[in-house]
């Protein structure tokens, strides 16, 4: 009898699919629950209302769970487990930059220049779609040609805007319908950027610009960089120069610089500090950068002083200011008088003035602020500038009590840091040296795993001419969890012609001062929010341990990957190293974002895996 019953069921459901038996089992559970619910109503009449509520809740939870299991099993049976791909954003989002919403800022009550500032707390919209490239987008040319020639369709700027931009186009050359070339002598300076750089070197007492490094100048903050020509020239001298400019809807300086493969980031200090710690840069440069330095009671100059290292230089080139004797004066009167007086309060020394260019040097004597002249500016309270992440501008002097108050001229020569320098940054020498050696090994492993994908002995696209060395196929890398900057250092040791944006996540140990001290560029950033850059600005994104960190911080990994897709160029690469759990989730997201992905087991006895992805060129 039993065998006959089983035979009938086999005929009904078949012997092969196990999921049919599971369906039968779940249906049986639902039937039993329904019978119990209907037959036991009279048994619970005498029970109190609280108990009746608990029983109903339990019954409802059981029924919902059974229904959920049934639907999940049904989904499995229909092979619908493949994650749904994210759709493409509309064409209006081709150059979308989150956190910069002018209309939203106006509605939120921001006024003056604050409406153009970064306000992620206002723009909390999360677009679960992929920012597509413009219709005429082309893969950027590789270095060194890509630094001087860009595709005009890759940036949101027209020829008319270029031709109407006045002095910015004095040396600009439009080669063809779809290309823009930047002459090696272009820029804001009439006599060419090389002559201008040489002039600055002579004004600070050097024989030539080749002596910048010996004088302690290795990192430069270029405010309002125009086409980036000054930074491009300094990079050729091995000076790390990062452009920082305000958000612009069209004709963005930051977008142009990054399209050329030059370091740049969106930022201004209208009302908030820059995302850098105090004592960060050896030189701050402004050539017609559009900032009224005498506004807001000198707050902008105070911010320059905050990020400038002791003995560092502030270079200001502006045709609105002319020399008169041994002081500054304006063509139209005493406009520069407040600047001159305020620089004295900052303990800056006017080194030289020539034509439209003025150079001040920050004092190396911290006691100048304490025992200075009358009306001296107050010192910031201890710890007030410890975490400078878009904090409000402050009218006080920072960094005077820091252990990092070291004149730039006292920086040890060579790339190796001394034990004393590391201890100043709170880093144990053994930890730093072990980390450096580990990264050299890791980069060699990357090389073997990713050749000829990212690195190649002789990469060549069909129809292209033979490339010039070096042959790496990337120009810039963002290390999204930079730690000590070990990847950056390993790339330099490997003689790769790339620069790295070293990002130190908020909530992690703040190693950015150490990264900047090594002559690298970097920035603090909260990865729960979007990164301040335009779409399609990085060739490669690297993240080691970032996923685990963000999961512990409660950040959305989905939003992170959508943001990574936004800032990654088509045909760009992603390398993520983390534990097995986060890597599995990341691989699923990579599939939804339409990346080509593969997971690599490191086979070193650890629980770490490597996720390697490439972003396709979506032409839809």
PDB file of C-alpha atoms in Angstrom, residues 328-615:
ATOM      1  CA  UNK A 328      52.162  96.020  -1.740  1.00  0.00           C
ATOM      2  CA  UNK A 329      49.633  98.315  -3.310  1.00  0.00           C
ATOM      3  CA  UNK A 330      46.785  98.095  -5.730  1.00  0.00           C
ATOM      4  CA  UNK A 331      46.432  99.623  -9.154  1.00  0.00           C
ATOM      5  CA  UNK A 332      43.209 101.166  -7.877  1.00  0.00           C
ATOM      6  CA  UNK A 333      44.391 102.318  -4.479  1.00  0.00           C
ATOM      7  CA  UNK A 334      45.001 100.520  -1.198  1.00  0.00           C
ATOM      8  CA  UNK A 335      43.185  97.310  -1.972  1.00  0.00           C
ATOM      9  CA  UNK A 336      46.242  95.213  -1.021  1.00  0.00           C
ATOM     10  CA  UNK A 337      46.870  97.067   2.246  1.00  0.00           C
ATOM     11  CA  UNK A 338      44.727  94.643   4.303  1.00  0.00           C
ATOM     12  CA  UNK A 339      46.619  91.694   2.778  1.00  0.00           C
ATOM     13  CA  UNK A 340      49.973  93.240   3.671  1.00  0.00           C
ATOM     14  CA  UNK A 341      48.907  93.910   7.253  1.00  0.00           C
ATOM     15  CA  UNK A 342      47.357  90.503   7.708  1.00  0.00           C
ATOM     16  CA  UNK A 343      50.415  88.602   6.471  1.00  0.00           C
ATOM     17  CA  UNK A 344      52.384  90.296   9.250  1.00  0.00           C
ATOM     18  CA  UNK A 345      49.909  88.923  11.787  1.00  0.00           C
ATOM     19  CA  UNK A 346      50.490  85.485  10.274  1.00  0.00           C
ATOM     20  CA  UNK A 347      54.262  85.890  10.793  1.00  0.00           C
ATOM     21  CA  UNK A 348      54.858  85.644   7.054  1.00  0.00           C
ATOM     22  CA  UNK A 349      57.857  87.324   5.495  1.00  0.00           C
ATOM     23  CA  UNK A 350      57.518  88.919   2.078  1.00  0.00           C
ATOM     24  CA  UNK A 351      60.508  87.409   0.286  1.00  0.00           C
ATOM     25  CA  UNK A 352      60.166  89.027  -3.099  1.00  0.00           C
ATOM     26  CA  UNK A 353      57.867  90.723  -5.553  1.00  0.00           C
ATOM     27  CA  UNK A 354      58.340  90.776  -9.300  1.00  0.00           C
ATOM     28  CA  UNK A 355      55.827  91.944 -11.858  1.00  0.00           C
ATOM     29  CA  UNK A 356      52.473  90.494 -10.745  1.00  0.00           C
ATOM     30  CA  UNK A 357      53.973  87.784  -8.531  1.00  0.00           C
ATOM     31  CA  UNK A 358      54.499  87.967  -4.760  1.00  0.00           C
ATOM     32  CA  UNK A 359      56.033  85.307  -2.517  1.00  0.00           C
ATOM     33  CA  UNK A 360      55.693  85.074   1.247  1.00  0.00           C
ATOM     34  CA  UNK A 361      57.469  82.570   3.493  1.00  0.00           C
ATOM     35  CA  UNK A 362      55.859  81.186   6.627  1.00  0.00           C
ATOM     36  CA  UNK A 363      57.931  81.534   9.772  1.00  0.00           C
ATOM     37  CA  UNK A 364      59.796  78.551  11.214  1.00  0.00           C
ATOM     38  CA  UNK A 365      59.639  80.086  14.695  1.00  0.00           C
ATOM     39  CA  UNK A 366      56.441  78.991  16.434  1.00  0.00           C
ATOM     40  CA  UNK A 367      57.072  81.480  19.234  1.00  0.00           C
ATOM     41  CA  UNK A 368      56.426  84.287  16.756  1.00  0.00           C
ATOM     42  CA  UNK A 369      52.722  83.644  17.218  1.00  0.00           C
ATOM     43  CA  UNK A 370      52.913  83.516  20.981  1.00  0.00           C
ATOM     44  CA  UNK A 371      55.083  86.549  21.559  1.00  0.00           C
ATOM     45  CA  UNK A 372      54.368  88.441  18.374  1.00  0.00           C
ATOM     46  CA  UNK A 373      53.321  91.972  17.768  1.00  0.00           C
ATOM     47  CA  UNK A 374      50.175  93.687  18.876  1.00  0.00           C
ATOM     48  CA  UNK A 375      46.830  92.420  17.583  1.00  0.00           C
ATOM     49  CA  UNK A 376      48.365  88.976  17.080  1.00  0.00           C
ATOM     50  CA  UNK A 377      45.958  86.232  16.092  1.00  0.00           C
ATOM     51  CA  UNK A 378      44.954  83.757  18.819  1.00  0.00           C
ATOM     52  CA  UNK A 379      46.275  80.195  18.832  1.00  0.00           C
ATOM     53  CA  UNK A 380      43.857  77.340  18.309  1.00  0.00           C
ATOM     54  CA  UNK A 381      43.086  75.216  21.329  1.00  0.00           C
ATOM     55  CA  UNK A 382      44.899  71.917  21.615  1.00  0.00           C
ATOM     56  CA  UNK A 383      43.208  69.267  19.479  1.00  0.00           C
ATOM     57  CA  UNK A 384      41.022  71.819  17.675  1.00  0.00           C
ATOM     58  CA  UNK A 385      42.573  70.966  14.304  1.00  0.00           C
ATOM     59  CA  UNK A 386      43.156  67.258  14.963  1.00  0.00           C
ATOM     60  CA  UNK A 387      40.496  66.080  12.485  1.00  0.00           C
ATOM     61  CA  UNK A 388      40.200  68.652   9.724  1.00  0.00           C
ATOM     62  CA  UNK A 389      37.398  67.205   7.661  1.00  0.00           C
ATOM     63  CA  UNK A 390      35.232  70.019   6.281  1.00  0.00           C
ATOM     64  CA  UNK A 391      35.160  71.726   9.667  1.00  0.00           C
ATOM     65  CA  UNK A 392      34.149  75.416   9.760  1.00  0.00           C
ATOM     66  CA  UNK A 393      36.921  77.931   9.136  1.00  0.00           C
ATOM     67  CA  UNK A 394      38.448  79.119  12.403  1.00  0.00           C
ATOM     68  CA  UNK A 395      40.076  82.510  13.143  1.00  0.00           C
ATOM     69  CA  UNK A 396      43.059  81.031  14.994  1.00  0.00           C
ATOM     70  CA  UNK A 397      46.566  79.747  14.214  1.00  0.00           C
ATOM     71  CA  UNK A 398      46.973  75.974  13.990  1.00  0.00           C
ATOM     72  CA  UNK A 399      49.837  73.553  14.370  1.00  0.00           C
ATOM     73  CA  UNK A 400      52.186  75.551  16.591  1.00  0.00           C
ATOM     74  CA  UNK A 401      52.190  72.874  19.323  1.00  0.00           C
ATOM     75  CA  UNK A 402      52.330  69.920  16.932  1.00  0.00           C
ATOM     76  CA  UNK A 403      55.327  67.575  16.916  1.00  0.00           C
ATOM     77  CA  UNK A 404      55.161  67.956  13.135  1.00  0.00           C
ATOM     78  CA  UNK A 405      56.248  71.603  13.372  1.00  0.00           C
ATOM     79  CA  UNK A 406      59.403  70.920  11.372  1.00  0.00           C
ATOM     80  CA  UNK A 407      60.760  73.399   8.807  1.00  0.00           C
ATOM     81  CA  UNK A 408      60.656  72.073   5.250  1.00  0.00           C
ATOM     82  CA  UNK A 409      64.362  72.843   4.920  1.00  0.00           C
ATOM     83  CA  UNK A 410      65.120  70.274   7.659  1.00  0.00           C
ATOM     84  CA  UNK A 411      63.529  67.385   5.746  1.00  0.00           C
ATOM     85  CA  UNK A 412      66.000  64.544   5.325  1.00  0.00           C
ATOM     86  CA  UNK A 413      67.132  63.888   1.768  1.00  0.00           C
ATOM     87  CA  UNK A 414      66.162  60.695  -0.023  1.00  0.00           C
ATOM     88  CA  UNK A 415      62.999  58.621   0.002  1.00  0.00           C
ATOM     89  CA  UNK A 416      63.763  56.670   3.184  1.00  0.00           C
ATOM     90  CA  UNK A 417      62.289  58.116   6.348  1.00  0.00           C
ATOM     91  CA  UNK A 418      64.337  58.139   9.512  1.00  0.00           C
ATOM     92  CA  UNK A 419      63.159  56.523  12.748  1.00  0.00           C
ATOM     93  CA  UNK A 420      62.843  59.991  14.294  1.00  0.00           C
ATOM     94  CA  UNK A 421      60.566  61.188  11.485  1.00  0.00           C
ATOM     95  CA  UNK A 422      58.329  58.124  11.852  1.00  0.00           C
ATOM     96  CA  UNK A 423      58.087  58.547  15.623  1.00  0.00           C
ATOM     97  CA  UNK A 424      56.923  62.138  15.106  1.00  0.00           C
ATOM     98  CA  UNK A 425      53.943  60.646  13.242  1.00  0.00           C
ATOM     99  CA  UNK A 426      53.312  58.030  15.942  1.00  0.00           C
ATOM    100  CA  UNK A 427      54.461  55.148  13.734  1.00  0.00           C
ATOM    101  CA  UNK A 428      56.813  52.403  14.847  1.00  0.00           C
ATOM    102  CA  UNK A 429      59.760  52.101  12.432  1.00  0.00           C
ATOM    103  CA  UNK A 430      59.529  48.298  12.290  1.00  0.00           C
ATOM    104  CA  UNK A 431      55.847  48.467  11.364  1.00  0.00           C
ATOM    105  CA  UNK A 432      56.534  50.978   8.611  1.00  0.00           C
ATOM    106  CA  UNK A 433      59.487  49.095   7.130  1.00  0.00           C
ATOM    107  CA  UNK A 434      57.642  45.759   7.268  1.00  0.00           C
ATOM    108  CA  UNK A 435      54.679  47.390   5.525  1.00  0.00           C
ATOM    109  CA  UNK A 436      56.977  48.781   2.823  1.00  0.00           C
ATOM    110  CA  UNK A 437      58.549  45.394   2.139  1.00  0.00           C
ATOM    111  CA  UNK A 438      55.144  43.733   2.076  1.00  0.00           C
ATOM    112  CA  UNK A 439      53.866  46.174  -0.541  1.00  0.00           C
ATOM    113  CA  UNK A 440      56.834  45.535  -2.793  1.00  0.00           C
ATOM    114  CA  UNK A 441      55.943  41.837  -2.688  1.00  0.00           C
ATOM    115  CA  UNK A 442      52.227  42.546  -3.208  1.00  0.00           C
ATOM    116  CA  UNK A 443      52.936  44.705  -6.266  1.00  0.00           C
ATOM    117  CA  UNK A 444      55.053  41.940  -7.766  1.00  0.00           C
ATOM    118  CA  UNK A 445      52.129  39.561  -7.229  1.00  0.00           C
ATOM    119  CA  UNK A 446      49.767  42.042  -8.880  1.00  0.00           C
ATOM    120  CA  UNK A 447      52.198  42.267 -11.768  1.00  0.00           C
ATOM    121  CA  UNK A 448      52.212  38.520 -12.313  1.00  0.00           C
ATOM    122  CA  UNK A 449      48.437  38.190 -11.883  1.00  0.00           C
ATOM    123  CA  UNK A 450      47.366  41.124 -14.022  1.00  0.00           C
ATOM    124  CA  UNK A 451      49.904  41.064 -16.837  1.00  0.00           C
ATOM    125  CA  UNK A 452      49.052  41.722 -19.633  1.00  0.00           C
ATOM    126  CA  UNK A 453      45.717  43.106 -18.421  1.00  0.00           C
ATOM    127  CA  UNK A 454      46.866  46.181 -16.488  1.00  0.00           C
ATOM    128  CA  UNK A 455      50.614  45.973 -16.925  1.00  0.00           C
ATOM    129  CA  UNK A 456      52.136  44.833 -20.174  1.00  0.00           C
ATOM    130  CA  UNK A 457      55.531  44.621 -21.778  1.00  0.00           C
ATOM    131  CA  UNK A 458      54.143  46.098 -24.963  1.00  0.00           C
ATOM    132  CA  UNK A 459      50.467  47.104 -24.863  1.00  0.00           C
ATOM    133  CA  UNK A 460      49.068  48.182 -28.171  1.00  0.00           C
ATOM    134  CA  UNK A 461      45.587  48.809 -29.470  1.00  0.00           C
ATOM    135  CA  UNK A 462      44.764  47.836 -33.048  1.00  0.00           C
ATOM    136  CA  UNK A 463      45.806  50.654 -35.355  1.00  0.00           C
ATOM    137  CA  UNK A 464      47.861  52.485 -32.689  1.00  0.00           C
ATOM    138  CA  UNK A 465      51.491  53.375 -33.155  1.00  0.00           C
ATOM    139  CA  UNK A 466      54.103  51.636 -31.029  1.00  0.00           C
ATOM    140  CA  UNK A 467      53.887  53.073 -27.482  1.00  0.00           C
ATOM    141  CA  UNK A 468      56.773  54.790 -25.764  1.00  0.00           C
ATOM    142  CA  UNK A 469      58.094  53.376 -22.483  1.00  0.00           C
ATOM    143  CA  UNK A 470      57.067  52.915 -19.714  1.00  0.00           C
ATOM    144  CA  UNK A 471      54.312  50.584 -20.808  1.00  0.00           C
ATOM    145  CA  UNK A 472      51.900  50.492 -17.878  1.00  0.00           C
ATOM    146  CA  UNK A 473      48.391  51.129 -19.151  1.00  0.00           C
ATOM    147  CA  UNK A 474      47.228  53.321 -16.274  1.00  0.00           C
ATOM    148  CA  UNK A 475      47.990  56.946 -15.481  1.00  0.00           C
ATOM    149  CA  UNK A 476      46.460  57.377 -12.041  1.00  0.00           C
ATOM    150  CA  UNK A 477      45.439  55.124  -9.178  1.00  0.00           C
ATOM    151  CA  UNK A 478      43.191  55.818  -6.235  1.00  0.00           C
ATOM    152  CA  UNK A 479      44.202  53.858  -3.145  1.00  0.00           C
ATOM    153  CA  UNK A 480      40.923  53.990  -1.249  1.00  0.00           C
ATOM    154  CA  UNK A 481      42.459  52.797   2.040  1.00  0.00           C
ATOM    155  CA  UNK A 482      46.045  53.988   1.785  1.00  0.00           C
ATOM    156  CA  UNK A 483      47.336  53.258   5.312  1.00  0.00           C
ATOM    157  CA  UNK A 484      51.017  54.376   5.152  1.00  0.00           C
ATOM    158  CA  UNK A 485      51.006  54.935   1.386  1.00  0.00           C
ATOM    159  CA  UNK A 486      52.805  51.637   0.753  1.00  0.00           C
ATOM    160  CA  UNK A 487      51.258  51.035  -2.670  1.00  0.00           C
ATOM    161  CA  UNK A 488      52.339  54.512  -3.775  1.00  0.00           C
ATOM    162  CA  UNK A 489      55.890  53.871  -2.596  1.00  0.00           C
ATOM    163  CA  UNK A 490      56.023  50.441  -4.273  1.00  0.00           C
ATOM    164  CA  UNK A 491      54.888  51.918  -7.605  1.00  0.00           C
ATOM    165  CA  UNK A 492      57.682  54.483  -7.394  1.00  0.00           C
ATOM    166  CA  UNK A 493      60.252  51.807  -6.578  1.00  0.00           C
ATOM    167  CA  UNK A 494      58.921  49.843  -9.570  1.00  0.00           C
ATOM    168  CA  UNK A 495      59.477  52.974 -11.708  1.00  0.00           C
ATOM    169  CA  UNK A 496      55.866  53.155 -12.830  1.00  0.00           C
ATOM    170  CA  UNK A 497      54.836  56.526 -14.263  1.00  0.00           C
ATOM    171  CA  UNK A 498      51.580  56.784 -12.332  1.00  0.00           C
ATOM    172  CA  UNK A 499      50.497  58.991  -9.491  1.00  0.00           C
ATOM    173  CA  UNK A 500      48.344  57.828  -6.593  1.00  0.00           C
ATOM    174  CA  UNK A 501      45.533  59.609  -4.773  1.00  0.00           C
ATOM    175  CA  UNK A 502      46.032  58.214  -1.262  1.00  0.00           C
ATOM    176  CA  UNK A 503      42.686  58.301   0.554  1.00  0.00           C
ATOM    177  CA  UNK A 504      42.613  57.890   4.322  1.00  0.00           C
ATOM    178  CA  UNK A 505      39.095  56.847   5.395  1.00  0.00           C
ATOM    179  CA  UNK A 506      37.458  58.729   8.210  1.00  0.00           C
ATOM    180  CA  UNK A 507      37.379  56.545  11.306  1.00  0.00           C
ATOM    181  CA  UNK A 508      40.683  54.861  10.471  1.00  0.00           C
ATOM    182  CA  UNK A 509      44.038  55.876  11.937  1.00  0.00           C
ATOM    183  CA  UNK A 510      44.855  59.262  10.398  1.00  0.00           C
ATOM    184  CA  UNK A 511      48.067  58.551   8.512  1.00  0.00           C
ATOM    185  CA  UNK A 512      47.593  61.378   6.010  1.00  0.00           C
ATOM    186  CA  UNK A 513      50.299  63.589   7.602  1.00  0.00           C
ATOM    187  CA  UNK A 514      52.798  60.752   7.107  1.00  0.00           C
ATOM    188  CA  UNK A 515      51.656  60.225   3.504  1.00  0.00           C
ATOM    189  CA  UNK A 516      52.083  63.923   2.711  1.00  0.00           C
ATOM    190  CA  UNK A 517      55.432  63.963   4.526  1.00  0.00           C
ATOM    191  CA  UNK A 518      56.702  61.358   2.043  1.00  0.00           C
ATOM    192  CA  UNK A 519      55.952  63.730  -0.833  1.00  0.00           C
ATOM    193  CA  UNK A 520      52.779  61.925  -1.941  1.00  0.00           C
ATOM    194  CA  UNK A 521      49.326  63.394  -2.400  1.00  0.00           C
ATOM    195  CA  UNK A 522      46.255  62.318  -0.494  1.00  0.00           C
ATOM    196  CA  UNK A 523      43.080  63.391   1.244  1.00  0.00           C
ATOM    197  CA  UNK A 524      40.794  62.521   4.121  1.00  0.00           C
ATOM    198  CA  UNK A 525      37.429  61.121   3.069  1.00  0.00           C
ATOM    199  CA  UNK A 526      34.325  59.535   4.559  1.00  0.00           C
ATOM    200  CA  UNK A 527      33.423  56.651   2.223  1.00  0.00           C
ATOM    201  CA  UNK A 528      29.840  56.727   3.475  1.00  0.00           C
ATOM    202  CA  UNK A 529      29.636  59.811   1.218  1.00  0.00           C
ATOM    203  CA  UNK A 530      30.560  60.307  -2.457  1.00  0.00           C
ATOM    204  CA  UNK A 531      34.087  61.371  -3.387  1.00  0.00           C
ATOM    205  CA  UNK A 532      34.556  65.006  -4.533  1.00  0.00           C
ATOM    206  CA  UNK A 533      35.456  64.426  -8.158  1.00  0.00           C
ATOM    207  CA  UNK A 534      33.825  64.297 -11.581  1.00  0.00           C
ATOM    208  CA  UNK A 535      32.800  61.042 -13.280  1.00  0.00           C
ATOM    209  CA  UNK A 536      35.374  58.941 -15.170  1.00  0.00           C
ATOM    210  CA  UNK A 537      38.484  60.441 -13.547  1.00  0.00           C
ATOM    211  CA  UNK A 538      40.532  57.415 -12.386  1.00  0.00           C
ATOM    212  CA  UNK A 539      42.122  54.557 -14.326  1.00  0.00           C
ATOM    213  CA  UNK A 540      42.367  52.177 -11.389  1.00  0.00           C
ATOM    214  CA  UNK A 541      40.795  51.866  -7.929  1.00  0.00           C
ATOM    215  CA  UNK A 542      42.532  49.855  -5.224  1.00  0.00           C
ATOM    216  CA  UNK A 543      41.141  48.977  -1.802  1.00  0.00           C
ATOM    217  CA  UNK A 544      42.680  46.719   0.821  1.00  0.00           C
ATOM    218  CA  UNK A 545      40.536  46.038   3.878  1.00  0.00           C
ATOM    219  CA  UNK A 546      38.155  48.883   3.048  1.00  0.00           C
ATOM    220  CA  UNK A 547      35.024  46.720   2.792  1.00  0.00           C
ATOM    221  CA  UNK A 548      35.479  45.274   6.288  1.00  0.00           C
ATOM    222  CA  UNK A 549      36.096  48.770   7.647  1.00  0.00           C
ATOM    223  CA  UNK A 550      32.948  50.195   6.046  1.00  0.00           C
ATOM    224  CA  UNK A 551      30.799  47.267   7.179  1.00  0.00           C
ATOM    225  CA  UNK A 552      31.937  47.968  10.746  1.00  0.00           C
ATOM    226  CA  UNK A 553      31.025  51.640  10.216  1.00  0.00           C
ATOM    227  CA  UNK A 554      27.535  50.729   8.959  1.00  0.00           C
ATOM    228  CA  UNK A 555      28.096  52.174   5.467  1.00  0.00           C
ATOM    229  CA  UNK A 556      26.342  50.845   2.370  1.00  0.00           C
ATOM    230  CA  UNK A 557      28.597  48.665   0.213  1.00  0.00           C
ATOM    231  CA  UNK A 558      26.095  48.987  -2.639  1.00  0.00           C
ATOM    232  CA  UNK A 559      26.399  52.785  -2.616  1.00  0.00           C
ATOM    233  CA  UNK A 560      30.172  52.449  -2.435  1.00  0.00           C
ATOM    234  CA  UNK A 561      30.341  50.313  -5.579  1.00  0.00           C
ATOM    235  CA  UNK A 562      28.006  52.621  -7.489  1.00  0.00           C
ATOM    236  CA  UNK A 563      30.290  55.492  -6.513  1.00  0.00           C
ATOM    237  CA  UNK A 564      33.341  53.517  -7.626  1.00  0.00           C
ATOM    238  CA  UNK A 565      31.681  52.932 -10.983  1.00  0.00           C
ATOM    239  CA  UNK A 566      30.971  56.671 -11.283  1.00  0.00           C
ATOM    240  CA  UNK A 567      34.556  57.795 -10.782  1.00  0.00           C
ATOM    241  CA  UNK A 568      36.164  54.922 -12.745  1.00  0.00           C
ATOM    242  CA  UNK A 569      36.925  55.398 -16.433  1.00  0.00           C
ATOM    243  CA  UNK A 570      35.497  52.940 -18.970  1.00  0.00           C
ATOM    244  CA  UNK A 571      37.932  50.045 -19.355  1.00  0.00           C
ATOM    245  CA  UNK A 572      39.341  50.982 -15.934  1.00  0.00           C
ATOM    246  CA  UNK A 573      40.312  48.438 -13.299  1.00  0.00           C
ATOM    247  CA  UNK A 574      39.340  47.646  -9.716  1.00  0.00           C
ATOM    248  CA  UNK A 575      41.478  45.588  -7.330  1.00  0.00           C
ATOM    249  CA  UNK A 576      39.910  44.804  -3.938  1.00  0.00           C
ATOM    250  CA  UNK A 577      41.587  42.738  -1.226  1.00  0.00           C
ATOM    251  CA  UNK A 578      39.551  41.659   1.786  1.00  0.00           C
ATOM    252  CA  UNK A 579      38.115  38.732   3.733  1.00  0.00           C
ATOM    253  CA  UNK A 580      36.070  36.046   2.007  1.00  0.00           C
ATOM    254  CA  UNK A 581      32.638  37.302   3.173  1.00  0.00           C
ATOM    255  CA  UNK A 582      32.988  40.911   1.961  1.00  0.00           C
ATOM    256  CA  UNK A 583      34.620  39.725  -1.275  1.00  0.00           C
ATOM    257  CA  UNK A 584      31.657  37.455  -2.067  1.00  0.00           C
ATOM    258  CA  UNK A 585      29.250  40.358  -1.580  1.00  0.00           C
ATOM    259  CA  UNK A 586      31.494  42.566  -3.677  1.00  0.00           C
ATOM    260  CA  UNK A 587      31.570  40.025  -6.496  1.00  0.00           C
ATOM    261  CA  UNK A 588      27.775  39.940  -6.550  1.00  0.00           C
ATOM    262  CA  UNK A 589      27.640  43.736  -6.740  1.00  0.00           C
ATOM    263  CA  UNK A 590      30.259  43.767  -9.491  1.00  0.00           C
ATOM    264  CA  UNK A 591      27.941  41.549 -11.537  1.00  0.00           C
ATOM    265  CA  UNK A 592      25.029  43.940 -10.995  1.00  0.00           C
ATOM    266  CA  UNK A 593      27.194  46.883 -12.048  1.00  0.00           C
ATOM    267  CA  UNK A 594      28.150  44.959 -15.192  1.00  0.00           C
ATOM    268  CA  UNK A 595      31.845  44.704 -14.381  1.00  0.00           C
ATOM    269  CA  UNK A 596      33.849  41.761 -15.580  1.00  0.00           C
ATOM    270  CA  UNK A 597      35.003  40.185 -12.324  1.00  0.00           C
ATOM    271  CA  UNK A 598      37.025  37.279 -11.054  1.00  0.00           C
ATOM    272  CA  UNK A 599      38.069  36.195  -7.562  1.00  0.00           C
ATOM    273  CA  UNK A 600      41.630  35.066  -6.906  1.00  0.00           C
ATOM    274  CA  UNK A 601      42.646  32.985  -3.871  1.00  0.00           C
ATOM    275  CA  UNK A 602      45.928  34.281  -2.515  1.00  0.00           C
ATOM    276  CA  UNK A 603      46.968  30.777  -1.376  1.00  0.00           C
ATOM    277  CA  UNK A 604      49.129  32.067   1.455  1.00  0.00           C
ATOM    278  CA  UNK A 605      47.204  30.455   4.265  1.00  0.00           C
ATOM    279  CA  UNK A 606      45.175  33.607   5.036  1.00  0.00           C
ATOM    280  CA  UNK A 607      41.452  34.266   4.762  1.00  0.00           C
ATOM    281  CA  UNK A 608      42.059  37.062   2.249  1.00  0.00           C
ATOM    282  CA  UNK A 609      40.893  37.010  -1.349  1.00  0.00           C
ATOM    283  CA  UNK A 610      41.492  39.284  -4.306  1.00  0.00           C
ATOM    284  CA  UNK A 611      38.676  40.612  -6.480  1.00  0.00           C
ATOM    285  CA  UNK A 612      39.819  41.919  -9.868  1.00  0.00           C
ATOM    286  CA  UNK A 613      37.301  43.736 -12.055  1.00  0.00           C
ATOM    287  CA  UNK A 614      37.263  45.712 -15.274  1.00  0.00           C
ATOM    288  CA  UNK A 615      34.606  48.248 -16.131  1.00  0.00           C
TER     289      UNK A 615
END
